[in-house]
Tab-separated table of C-alpha atoms in Angstrom:
chain	number	residue	atom	x	y	z
E	1	UNK	CA	0.031	-0.016	-0.059
E	2	UNK	CA	1.446	3.299	-0.953
E	3	UNK	CA	1.036	6.727	1.277
E	4	UNK	CA	-2.080	7.959	-1.360
E	5	UNK	CA	-3.660	4.732	-0.100
E	6	UNK	CA	-2.383	4.998	3.897
E	7	UNK	CA	-4.036	8.070	3.687
E	8	UNK	CA	-7.346	6.834	3.156
E	9	UNK	CA	-7.179	4.620	6.259
E	10	UNK	CA	-5.368	6.800	8.953
E	11	UNK	CA	-5.932	10.510	9.383
E	12	UNK	CA	-2.406	11.034	9.455
E	13	UNK	CA	-0.818	13.745	7.329
E	14	UNK	CA	2.689	15.194	6.849
E	15	UNK	CA	4.535	16.193	8.984
E	16	UNK	CA	2.910	13.185	11.148
E	17	UNK	CA	2.646	10.427	8.425
E	18	UNK	CA	5.098	8.056	9.464
E	19	UNK	CA	4.987	5.549	6.916
E	20	UNK	CA	5.953	4.645	3.322
E	21	UNK	CA	4.168	1.489	2.648
E	22	UNK	CA	2.087	-0.815	4.247
E	23	UNK	CA	1.349	-4.140	3.841
E	24	UNK	CA	-0.041	-7.582	5.511
E	25	UNK	CA	0.713	-11.018	5.175
E	26	UNK	CA	-2.216	-12.408	7.058
E	27	UNK	CA	-0.673	-12.656	10.145
E	28	UNK	CA	1.200	-9.654	10.554
E	29	UNK	CA	1.246	-6.267	9.189
E	30	UNK	CA	4.592	-4.867	8.275
E	31	UNK	CA	5.539	-0.984	7.245
E	32	UNK	CA	8.778	0.909	6.336
E	33	UNK	CA	9.605	4.570	6.759
E	34	UNK	CA	12.489	6.089	5.878
E	35	UNK	CA	13.625	8.805	7.937
E	36	UNK	CA	14.436	12.157	6.250
E	37	UNK	CA	17.282	14.477	6.513
E	38	UNK	CA	14.739	17.221	7.525
E	39	UNK	CA	12.470	15.764	9.497
E	40	UNK	CA	10.961	17.993	12.191
E	41	UNK	CA	11.937	15.582	14.955
E	42	UNK	CA	15.399	15.313	14.089
E	43	UNK	CA	16.456	18.964	13.547
E	44	UNK	CA	16.364	20.112	17.253
E	45	UNK	CA	16.779	16.440	18.592
E	46	UNK	CA	19.719	16.899	18.340
E	47	UNK	CA	22.077	19.362	16.469
E	48	UNK	CA	24.534	17.880	15.346
E	49	UNK	CA	23.517	14.397	16.531
E	50	UNK	CA	20.351	14.167	14.938
E	51	UNK	CA	18.829	11.239	16.571
E	52	UNK	CA	15.398	9.942	16.306
E	53	UNK	CA	13.517	10.480	19.367
E	54	UNK	CA	11.920	7.368	21.161
E	55	UNK	CA	8.496	8.443	21.331
E	56	UNK	CA	8.707	8.525	17.217
E	57	UNK	CA	9.645	5.409	17.221
E	58	UNK	CA	6.801	4.664	18.643
E	59	UNK	CA	4.537	6.556	16.792
E	60	UNK	CA	5.926	5.039	13.272
E	61	UNK	CA	5.326	0.916	15.163
E	62	UNK	CA	1.932	2.632	15.485
E	63	UNK	CA	1.171	4.005	12.108
E	64	UNK	CA	2.809	0.297	10.814
E	65	UNK	CA	-0.019	-1.429	12.943
E	66	UNK	CA	-2.810	-0.276	11.214
E	67	UNK	CA	-3.251	-3.203	8.939
E	68	UNK	CA	-3.837	-5.402	11.980
E	69	UNK	CA	-6.990	-3.933	12.889
E	70	UNK	CA	-10.219	-5.371	11.198
E	71	UNK	CA	-10.718	-3.161	7.555
E	72	UNK	CA	-14.720	-2.761	9.080
E	73	UNK	CA	-13.623	-1.048	12.294
E	74	UNK	CA	-11.057	1.219	10.162
E	75	UNK	CA	-13.458	2.456	8.085
E	76	UNK	CA	-16.016	3.377	11.319
E	77	UNK	CA	-13.436	4.487	13.544
E	78	UNK	CA	-10.525	6.198	14.672
E	79	UNK	CA	-7.477	4.829	16.378
E	80	UNK	CA	-6.076	6.620	19.343
E	81	UNK	CA	-3.270	5.224	21.867
E	82	UNK	CA	-4.716	3.485	24.806
E	83	UNK	CA	-1.139	2.801	26.016
E	84	UNK	CA	2.279	1.469	25.361
E	85	UNK	CA	3.729	-1.708	27.537
E	86	UNK	CA	7.514	-3.023	28.153
E	87	UNK	CA	8.475	-0.469	24.916
E	88	UNK	CA	12.615	-0.961	24.990
E	89	UNK	CA	14.659	1.263	22.707
E	90	UNK	CA	17.908	-0.882	21.775
E	91	UNK	CA	19.832	1.032	19.189
E	92	UNK	CA	19.840	5.172	18.015
E	93	UNK	CA	18.152	5.832	14.392
E	94	UNK	CA	19.263	8.664	12.153
E	95	UNK	CA	18.236	10.533	8.714
E	96	UNK	CA	18.940	7.995	6.063
E	97	UNK	CA	17.453	4.624	8.026
E	98	UNK	CA	14.738	2.799	7.019
E	99	UNK	CA	12.504	1.772	10.309
E	100	UNK	CA	10.742	-1.434	9.254
E	101	UNK	CA	7.827	-2.470	11.516
E	102	UNK	CA	6.400	-6.033	12.006
E	103	UNK	CA	3.165	-6.159	14.073
E	104	UNK	CA	0.914	-8.986	15.292
E	105	UNK	CA	-2.568	-8.596	17.065
E	106	UNK	CA	-2.518	-9.872	20.178
E	107	UNK	CA	-6.262	-9.419	21.254
E	108	UNK	CA	-9.188	-7.307	21.549
E	109	UNK	CA	-11.405	-6.169	24.498
E	110	UNK	CA	-14.265	-3.609	23.641
E	111	UNK	CA	-13.066	-0.605	21.704
E	112	UNK	CA	-9.325	-1.802	23.366
E	113	UNK	CA	-6.974	-3.721	20.386
E	114	UNK	CA	-3.628	-5.012	21.793
E	115	UNK	CA	-0.769	-5.324	19.685
E	116	UNK	CA	3.177	-6.750	19.879
E	117	UNK	CA	4.948	-4.642	17.209
E	118	UNK	CA	8.985	-5.018	16.684
E	119	UNK	CA	11.130	-2.153	14.553
E	120	UNK	CA	14.141	-2.749	12.934
E	121	UNK	CA	16.925	-1.043	10.810
E	122	UNK	CA	19.124	-3.498	8.666
E	123	UNK	CA	17.221	-6.394	10.659
E	124	UNK	CA	18.550	-4.965	13.727
E	125	UNK	CA	15.934	-3.884	16.359
E	126	UNK	CA	15.661	-0.477	17.515
E	127	UNK	CA	12.369	-0.807	19.765
E	128	UNK	CA	9.709	-2.900	20.765
E	129	UNK	CA	6.932	-3.134	22.961
E	130	UNK	CA	3.205	-3.597	23.158
E	131	UNK	CA	0.691	-1.097	21.829
E	132	UNK	CA	-2.695	-0.826	22.987
E	133	UNK	CA	-5.005	1.185	20.803
E	134	UNK	CA	-8.699	2.674	21.393
E	135	UNK	CA	-11.089	2.865	18.627
E	136	UNK	CA	-13.201	5.704	19.056
E	137	UNK	CA	-15.943	5.580	16.471
E	138	UNK	CA	-15.909	8.635	13.393
E	139	UNK	CA	-19.299	10.037	14.395
E	140	UNK	CA	-18.155	10.654	17.987
E	141	UNK	CA	-15.152	12.962	16.942
E	142	UNK	CA	-15.635	16.516	16.734
E	143	UNK	CA	-14.077	17.110	13.445
E	144	UNK	CA	-13.435	20.928	12.917
């Protein structure tokens, strides 16, 4: 799925659209995002040492997770973070790196969706953890 196709599924837009492509093999959602030179989050974090913030890695994993949520729910709901558990940061990520995510659905209770996600760069784990999303019905969102 391309960036334009992804925009039909998730509400994120530049500069917060942090996936270049997404796929699903039936069990796992996979995604890729290449960190650009002048991302808003690396220009000030840190000057001379542009490392990707950990929260951005979590957001890349979250956006890459969307394809494990059943399609009907994605049409009628928007996903919001409900929590993060056991998140671990293993290596730094820099402009030019391509972050690849692999996510598996772990369960669901009502509107809460639980996934396990791993982010890698060059096949080395850079971040992993459990992400929790809340599915909010689109009609309950006050869009302006």
